[in-house]
Short mmCIF file of C-alpha atoms in Angstrom, two decimals:
data_model
loop_
_atom_site.label_atom_id
_atom_site.label_comp_id
_atom_site.label_asym_id
_atom_site.label_seq_id
_atom_site.Cartn_x
_atom_site.Cartn_y
_atom_site.Cartn_z
CA MET E 1 -134.82 -179.74 153.22
CA ALA E 2 -133.74 -180.29 149.19
CA ILE E 3 -132.97 -177.00 147.72
CA GLU E 4 -134.57 -176.67 144.04
CA GLN E 5 -133.45 -175.22 141.42
CA GLY E 6 -135.52 -173.59 137.89
CA ILE E 7 -134.38 -170.29 135.31
CA TRP E 8 -137.78 -169.92 132.97
CA LYS E 9 -137.38 -167.24 129.95
CA ILE E 10 -139.39 -164.66 129.85
CA GLY E 11 -142.21 -163.97 127.01
CA ASP E 12 -145.86 -163.72 127.19
CA LYS E 13 -145.81 -166.24 129.47
CA PRO E 14 -142.78 -167.67 131.43
CA GLN E 15 -140.91 -170.87 130.13
CA ARG E 16 -139.25 -173.16 132.19
CA LEU E 17 -135.65 -174.51 130.38
CA LYS E 18 -135.52 -178.08 130.58
CA PRO E 19 -133.68 -179.31 133.02
CA ILE E 20 -130.72 -182.18 132.10
CA SER E 21 -127.92 -183.91 133.47
CA MET E 22 -124.57 -182.59 134.32
CA ALA E 23 -122.68 -185.18 131.33
CA THR E 24 -119.70 -185.56 134.38
CA GLU E 25 -118.26 -184.79 137.26
CA GLU E 26 -115.80 -184.15 135.19
CA LEU E 27 -117.11 -181.38 133.11
CA LEU E 28 -118.38 -179.03 136.24
CA GLU E 29 -114.86 -179.16 137.60
CA LYS E 30 -113.45 -178.19 134.05
CA GLN E 31 -116.06 -175.71 133.80
CA ILE E 32 -114.42 -174.38 137.27
CA LEU E 33 -110.90 -174.97 136.90
CA HIS E 34 -111.38 -172.28 133.86
CA ASP E 35 -113.35 -170.02 135.52
CA ILE E 36 -113.66 -169.74 140.07
CA SER E 37 -116.17 -167.47 139.53
CA LEU E 38 -118.13 -170.04 139.04
CA LEU E 39 -118.42 -169.86 143.14
CA ASN E 40 -116.79 -167.49 144.14
CA LYS E 41 -115.38 -164.67 142.30
CA ASP E 42 -112.94 -162.99 144.55
CA TRP E 43 -110.77 -166.48 145.28
CA LEU E 44 -107.62 -167.14 143.64
CA LEU E 45 -107.40 -171.08 142.47
CA ILE E 46 -103.79 -172.57 143.71
CA GLY E 47 -104.28 -176.45 142.96
CA HIS E 48 -105.73 -179.42 140.68
CA GLN E 49 -106.25 -182.80 141.99
CA VAL E 50 -103.65 -182.30 144.49
CA ARG E 51 -101.77 -185.13 145.83
CA THR E 52 -101.93 -185.12 149.56
CA GLY E 53 -100.13 -187.09 152.13
CA PHE E 54 -101.93 -190.19 152.36
CA ASP E 55 -101.62 -190.84 148.66
CA LYS E 56 -105.85 -188.35 148.08
CA ARG E 57 -106.48 -186.39 145.64
CA ILE E 58 -108.18 -182.78 146.72
CA ASP E 59 -110.31 -181.65 143.96
CA LEU E 60 -109.38 -178.28 143.86
CA LEU E 61 -108.06 -175.88 146.83
CA ALA E 62 -108.09 -172.07 146.86
CA LEU E 63 -106.87 -169.34 148.74
CA ASP E 64 -109.55 -166.21 149.79
CA SER E 65 -108.52 -162.60 150.08
CA ASN E 66 -106.85 -163.37 153.72
CA GLY E 67 -105.26 -166.24 152.81
CA SER E 68 -107.61 -168.60 154.51
CA THR E 69 -107.23 -172.10 151.90
CA ILE E 70 -110.32 -173.22 150.75
CA VAL E 71 -111.17 -176.88 150.31
CA ILE E 72 -113.12 -177.92 147.12
CA GLU E 73 -114.36 -181.60 146.95
CA LEU E 74 -117.12 -182.49 144.09
CA LYS E 75 -119.40 -185.46 145.41
CA ARG E 76 -118.46 -187.44 142.28
CA ASP E 77 -119.53 -191.29 142.70
CA LYS E 78 -119.77 -191.08 146.15
CA THR E 79 -122.59 -190.88 148.68
CA PRO E 80 -123.25 -187.77 150.55
CA ARG E 81 -121.77 -188.80 154.03
CA ASP E 82 -118.90 -190.44 152.21
CA VAL E 83 -117.51 -186.43 150.91
CA VAL E 84 -117.82 -185.29 153.50
CA ALA E 85 -115.74 -187.12 156.00
CA GLN E 86 -113.81 -187.30 152.24
CA ALA E 87 -113.97 -183.10 153.02
CA MET E 88 -112.26 -183.71 156.45
CA ASP E 89 -109.65 -185.57 156.09
CA TYR E 90 -108.61 -183.67 153.07
CA ALA E 91 -108.80 -180.79 155.64
CA SER E 92 -107.21 -182.35 157.75
CA TRP E 93 -103.64 -182.30 155.78
CA VAL E 94 -104.58 -179.39 154.33
CA VAL E 95 -104.20 -177.39 157.92
CA GLY E 96 -100.57 -178.42 158.77
CA LEU E 97 -99.33 -176.99 155.66
CA SER E 98 -96.19 -174.32 155.69
CA PRO E 99 -96.95 -170.87 153.31
CA ASP E 100 -94.12 -172.25 152.11
CA ASP E 101 -96.26 -175.83 151.28
CA ILE E 102 -99.12 -173.42 149.92
CA GLU E 103 -96.53 -171.97 147.76
CA GLU E 104 -94.54 -174.38 146.14
CA LEU E 105 -97.89 -176.34 146.06
CA TYR E 106 -99.44 -173.56 143.51
CA PHE E 107 -95.86 -173.26 141.41
CA SER E 108 -97.01 -177.01 140.15
CA PHE E 109 -100.20 -176.00 139.61
CA ALA E 110 -99.04 -173.02 137.55
CA LYS E 111 -96.17 -174.89 136.01
CA SER E 112 -99.38 -177.29 135.10
CA ASN E 113 -101.60 -174.83 133.62
CA GLY E 114 -99.27 -172.13 131.92
CA LEU E 115 -99.12 -169.95 133.77
CA THR E 116 -95.66 -167.38 134.54
CA GLN E 117 -97.00 -165.35 137.93
CA SER E 118 -95.53 -165.76 141.14
CA LEU E 119 -98.25 -166.96 144.22
CA GLU E 120 -96.60 -163.33 145.35
CA VAL E 121 -97.56 -161.65 142.19
CA ALA E 122 -100.72 -163.28 141.18
CA PHE E 123 -102.20 -162.59 144.48
CA ASN E 124 -101.43 -158.89 145.00
CA GLN E 125 -103.16 -158.89 140.96
CA LYS E 126 -106.68 -160.49 142.55
CA PHE E 127 -106.74 -158.65 146.10
CA GLY E 128 -104.86 -155.93 146.13
CA VAL E 129 -101.95 -157.18 149.05
CA GLY E 130 -99.58 -158.83 149.05
CA LEU E 131 -98.69 -162.00 150.65
CA ALA E 132 -96.70 -160.42 153.64
CA ASP E 133 -100.29 -158.43 154.34
CA VAL E 134 -102.09 -161.97 155.05
CA GLU E 135 -101.52 -165.19 156.99
CA LEU E 136 -101.03 -167.66 155.08
CA ASN E 137 -103.16 -170.93 155.53
CA GLU E 138 -104.16 -169.39 159.41
CA SER E 139 -107.73 -171.23 158.80
CA HIS E 140 -109.42 -173.07 155.59
CA HIS E 141 -112.64 -174.01 155.09
CA LEU E 142 -114.63 -176.57 153.42
CA VAL E 143 -116.51 -176.62 150.35
CA ILE E 144 -118.88 -179.74 148.72
CA VAL E 145 -119.47 -179.09 144.55
CA ALA E 146 -123.08 -181.26 144.27
CA SER E 147 -126.34 -181.30 142.39
CA GLU E 148 -128.52 -182.52 145.46
CA LEU E 149 -127.19 -184.20 148.61
CA ASP E 150 -129.98 -186.01 151.54
CA ALA E 151 -131.19 -184.50 154.10
CA SER E 152 -129.46 -186.59 156.67
CA THR E 153 -125.84 -184.39 155.13
CA GLU E 154 -127.45 -181.51 155.35
CA ARG E 155 -128.16 -181.78 159.36
CA ILE E 156 -124.94 -182.83 159.44
CA ILE E 157 -123.06 -179.48 157.30
CA ASN E 158 -125.66 -177.49 159.50
CA TYR E 159 -124.55 -178.75 162.92
CA LEU E 160 -120.71 -179.04 162.29
CA ASN E 161 -121.17 -175.44 161.22
CA GLU E 162 -123.33 -174.28 164.98
CA TYR E 163 -121.88 -176.55 167.17
CA SER E 164 -118.25 -177.68 166.06
CA ARG E 165 -117.17 -174.15 164.05
CA LEU E 166 -116.34 -175.78 161.46
CA SER E 167 -116.44 -174.16 158.52
CA ILE E 168 -118.21 -176.68 156.04
CA ASN E 169 -120.60 -175.17 153.32
CA ALA E 170 -121.92 -176.82 150.14
CA VAL E 171 -122.69 -175.48 146.51
CA PHE E 172 -126.00 -176.95 143.95
CA PHE E 173 -125.55 -176.66 140.22
CA SER E 174 -127.96 -177.27 138.14
CA ALA E 175 -127.28 -177.56 134.38
CA PHE E 176 -130.72 -176.09 131.55
CA GLU E 177 -131.19 -176.64 128.24
CA ASP E 178 -132.63 -173.67 125.84
CA MET E 179 -132.29 -174.03 121.98
CA GLY E 180 -129.16 -176.46 122.03
CA ASN E 181 -127.10 -174.09 124.52
CA LEU E 182 -126.68 -175.25 127.27
CA TYR E 183 -127.00 -173.11 131.15
CA LEU E 184 -125.80 -173.63 135.00
CA SER E 185 -127.03 -172.55 137.80
CA ARG E 186 -125.53 -171.96 141.37
CA ALA E 187 -127.40 -172.27 145.25
CA TRP E 188 -125.73 -172.19 148.21
CA PHE E 189 -126.34 -174.19 151.20
CA ILE E 190 -125.88 -171.41 153.79
CA ASP E 191 -125.13 -168.40 152.97
CA PRO E 192 -121.01 -167.78 152.32
CA ASP E 193 -120.86 -164.73 154.54
CA GLU E 194 -122.01 -166.74 157.43
CA THR E 195 -119.82 -169.33 157.57
CA LYS E 196 -116.35 -167.49 156.41
CA ASP E 197 -116.30 -166.45 160.69
CA LEU E 198 -116.11 -170.35 161.26
CA ALA E 199 -113.72 -170.89 159.64
CA ILE E 200 -111.11 -173.32 161.18
CA SER E 201 -108.40 -172.06 162.28
CA LYS E 202 -104.90 -173.11 164.06
CA GLN E 203 -104.09 -170.70 167.13
CA LYS E 204 -107.08 -170.61 170.07
CA LYS E 205 -110.15 -168.73 168.82
CA GLU E 206 -111.44 -166.22 171.84
CA GLN E 207 -114.87 -164.64 173.04
CA TRP E 208 -115.26 -161.86 170.44
CA ASN E 209 -114.38 -158.71 172.29
CA GLN E 210 -117.35 -156.82 171.29
CA GLU E 211 -115.34 -154.34 169.43
CA PHE E 212 -115.96 -153.86 165.12
CA TYR E 213 -112.38 -153.45 162.72
CA VAL E 214 -113.08 -151.84 159.68
CA SER E 215 -111.21 -151.64 156.96
CA PHE E 216 -110.63 -148.19 155.22
CA GLY E 217 -109.64 -148.53 151.77
CA HIS E 218 -107.96 -145.17 150.96
CA ASP E 219 -107.78 -143.87 147.56
CA GLN E 220 -108.99 -141.21 145.37
CA TYR E 221 -112.73 -142.20 145.42
CA ARG E 222 -113.08 -142.92 149.06
CA HIS E 223 -110.35 -140.68 151.12
CA TRP E 224 -109.65 -141.12 155.15
CA GLU E 225 -109.66 -137.07 155.05
CA ASP E 226 -112.77 -137.20 154.14
CA ALA E 227 -114.06 -140.09 156.57
CA ARG E 228 -112.07 -137.85 158.90
CA LYS E 229 -114.08 -134.40 159.06
CA TYR E 230 -118.10 -135.60 157.82
CA GLY E 231 -117.66 -138.91 160.16
CA PHE E 232 -117.52 -142.20 158.09
CA VAL E 233 -116.72 -145.31 157.43
CA ALA E 234 -117.11 -147.08 153.22
CA GLY E 235 -116.15 -149.64 151.43
CA GLY E 236 -117.47 -150.48 147.05
CA HIS E 237 -116.13 -150.26 143.74
CA GLY E 238 -116.66 -154.80 144.02
CA LEU E 239 -120.05 -156.46 146.10
CA TRP E 240 -117.20 -157.82 148.56
CA TYR E 241 -116.15 -154.22 149.58
CA SER E 242 -119.09 -152.59 150.33
CA LYS E 243 -121.48 -155.65 151.60
CA THR E 244 -119.91 -156.29 155.26
CA LEU E 245 -121.19 -153.29 155.82
CA SER E 246 -124.56 -154.38 157.07
CA MET E 247 -122.79 -156.00 160.00
CA LEU E 248 -122.78 -152.50 161.57
CA ALA E 249 -125.59 -151.33 163.77
CA GLU E 250 -126.29 -148.30 165.43
CA GLY E 251 -124.22 -147.99 168.52
CA ASP E 252 -121.67 -150.36 167.59
CA ARG E 253 -118.17 -149.27 168.60
CA ILE E 254 -115.67 -149.84 165.06
CA TRP E 255 -111.66 -149.33 165.06
CA VAL E 256 -110.40 -148.36 162.01
CA ASN E 257 -106.84 -149.35 160.17
CA ILE E 258 -105.79 -148.05 157.00
CA PRO E 259 -103.99 -150.86 155.11
CA LYS E 260 -99.86 -151.09 154.99
CA THR E 261 -101.19 -147.87 157.47
CA GLY E 262 -102.08 -148.33 160.41
CA TYR E 263 -104.66 -147.71 162.84
CA VAL E 264 -106.46 -144.27 162.22
CA GLY E 265 -109.27 -143.47 164.17
CA VAL E 266 -112.23 -144.80 166.72
CA GLY E 267 -116.09 -144.01 166.85
CA ILE E 268 -119.35 -145.67 167.28
CA VAL E 269 -121.67 -146.05 164.65
CA THR E 270 -124.69 -144.00 164.49
CA GLY E 271 -127.02 -145.19 161.46
CA GLU E 272 -127.38 -147.93 158.47
CA LYS E 273 -125.44 -148.22 155.68
CA VAL E 274 -126.34 -146.27 152.05
CA ARG E 275 -125.05 -145.51 149.29
CA LEU E 276 -122.17 -143.17 149.33
CA GLU E 277 -123.91 -140.69 147.22
CA HIS E 278 -127.49 -140.80 149.41
CA HIS E 279 -126.42 -139.81 152.17
CA GLN E 280 -126.92 -136.04 153.63
CA PHE E 281 -124.79 -135.09 156.45
CA GLU E 282 -126.99 -133.16 158.83
CA ASP E 283 -124.30 -130.95 160.63
CA PHE E 284 -123.54 -129.89 157.16
CA SER E 285 -126.94 -128.53 155.65
CA GLY E 286 -128.23 -132.03 154.87
CA LYS E 287 -125.76 -132.03 151.53
CA THR E 288 -124.01 -135.09 149.92
CA LEU E 289 -120.50 -136.00 149.63
CA PRO E 290 -120.81 -135.06 146.16
CA GLU E 291 -122.64 -131.72 147.40
CA LEU E 292 -119.67 -130.98 149.80
CA GLU E 293 -115.82 -129.88 149.39
CA THR E 294 -114.34 -133.32 149.23
CA ALA E 295 -110.98 -133.74 148.50
CA GLY E 296 -111.85 -137.86 147.42
CA ASP E 297 -113.50 -137.73 143.88
CA TYR E 298 -117.51 -138.28 144.53
CA ALA E 299 -118.84 -137.30 141.15
CA CYS E 300 -119.00 -140.26 139.62
CA CYS E 301 -121.32 -142.51 142.36
CA SER E 302 -124.46 -142.19 141.45
CA SER E 303 -123.63 -143.65 137.73
CA LEU E 304 -122.33 -146.98 138.98
CA SER E 305 -124.64 -150.22 138.93
CA ASP E 306 -125.90 -151.04 143.10
CA ASP E 307 -123.20 -154.44 142.90
CA ASP E 308 -120.27 -151.56 142.44
CA ALA E 309 -120.66 -148.85 144.16
CA GLN E 310 -119.37 -147.30 147.10
CA TYR E 311 -121.48 -147.31 150.23
CA LEU E 312 -120.93 -145.27 153.48
CA VAL E 313 -121.99 -146.22 157.81
CA PRO E 314 -122.50 -142.23 159.22
CA VAL E 315 -119.87 -142.41 162.79
CA LYS E 316 -119.38 -140.44 165.71
CA TRP E 317 -115.32 -140.50 166.10
CA ILE E 318 -113.99 -140.65 169.38
CA LYS E 319 -110.59 -139.97 167.87
CA THR E 320 -108.95 -140.13 164.63
CA LEU E 321 -105.19 -139.39 163.50
CA PRO E 322 -104.08 -138.16 159.76
CA GLN E 323 -103.18 -141.13 158.06
CA GLN E 324 -99.73 -139.76 157.85
CA SER E 325 -99.81 -140.48 161.99
CA ALA E 326 -101.24 -143.95 161.52
CA PHE E 327 -100.51 -145.62 164.64
CA SER E 328 -98.34 -149.11 163.20
CA GLU E 329 -96.17 -152.05 164.62
CA ILE E 330 -95.80 -155.29 164.84
CA GLY E 331 -98.33 -158.10 166.44
CA LEU E 332 -101.28 -155.98 165.67
CA PHE E 333 -104.51 -157.50 163.75
CA GLY E 334 -105.21 -157.04 160.07
CA ASN E 335 -108.18 -158.33 157.90
CA GLN E 336 -108.72 -157.85 153.86
CA ASN E 337 -112.64 -157.17 155.09
CA THR E 338 -114.07 -154.17 154.96
CA VAL E 339 -115.22 -155.55 158.99
CA CYS E 340 -115.20 -158.42 160.94
CA LYS E 341 -115.67 -159.16 164.10
CA PRO E 342 -112.84 -160.88 164.98
CA ARG E 343 -111.64 -163.26 168.04
CA ALA E 344 -108.15 -163.74 167.17
CA ALA E 345 -106.15 -163.93 170.43
CA LYS E 346 -104.29 -160.93 168.29
CA TRP E 347 -106.69 -158.72 167.84
CA VAL E 348 -107.63 -159.20 171.37
CA HIS E 349 -104.23 -157.21 171.89
CA THR E 350 -104.92 -155.26 169.76
CA VAL E 351 -108.04 -152.78 170.58
CA GLU E 352 -105.72 -152.89 174.57
CA ARG E 353 -102.24 -151.82 172.29
CA LEU E 354 -105.89 -149.04 170.95
CA LYS E 355 -107.23 -147.74 174.44
CA GLU E 356 -103.95 -147.70 176.01
CA THR E 357 -102.50 -145.75 173.52
CA TRP E 358 -105.03 -143.11 172.22
CA SER E 359 -105.89 -143.68 176.35
CA ILE E 360 -109.49 -144.63 175.44
CA ASP E 361 -111.75 -146.66 177.94
#
């Protein structure tokens, strides 16, 4: 079903803004090139009009925080089916790129756009982790940018996601005018979070083992010792860091990793995601974290917007370790999402190693 977008100006009576045609898709491409957050604020642009090994050009290339590559293709004058086929053709080239190839692509892009940072520096500043902490181009996603797609192409995209486990999505832009000002609106065909786990990987995917991975970003505003003492995991200071906490439900088992440190705990979820300052800890007289004695500073939590707020999920711990005793070794799974359901063989190995090391059934 086609997605229709509209914008209304609020007044005595709602006034719908006049929809207009984008002058050219080159204009939209330039806008995205200037600000990738038009598509996703958690992507890092690494290439523009990238020449492939078979002498075609990919409109835009980006990386996400896990090092996955995003192939972005504008519809232009191609038929809807042709743009899907072309994106898949580009993916067949991207899948063969090595980490060195990715760095070389970024170097060319940076040079052409007056950027002086290396990929290592740009990635660290964008996501707060180094390239050594991710598996660069281990998986990839396809994104089609269009004003609309026909019904048959939408069915093809749904089929590829559901039955071929191909991570492909479409994002629709519409343009509007009001008193000489131009506006853009955006709508995703499929919620990007739903396609994230379908990223095409170079490695064989395992069946999910029903064990959740949690990345705990320990800092002065989210302290691991507080999480151990009071029983919770948390994420926030950005929607990207908090939204995946919604994946957890009562009874789920989680394995907690502090990035660049190691695994520090395993426990069972006992409740739903809630703003950190609103959760009352029953075992501690119903007090909230700002009211309790803590190692972290939670005083400013209530002043944050919903998007920037910290959220927690309550947990009954099976085993925890202090940060300085975290378990870490080569070959363990790592991911920058606060919560995920890994299907990689490395995750199966990690859980088995933790069970063995911590004597967990």
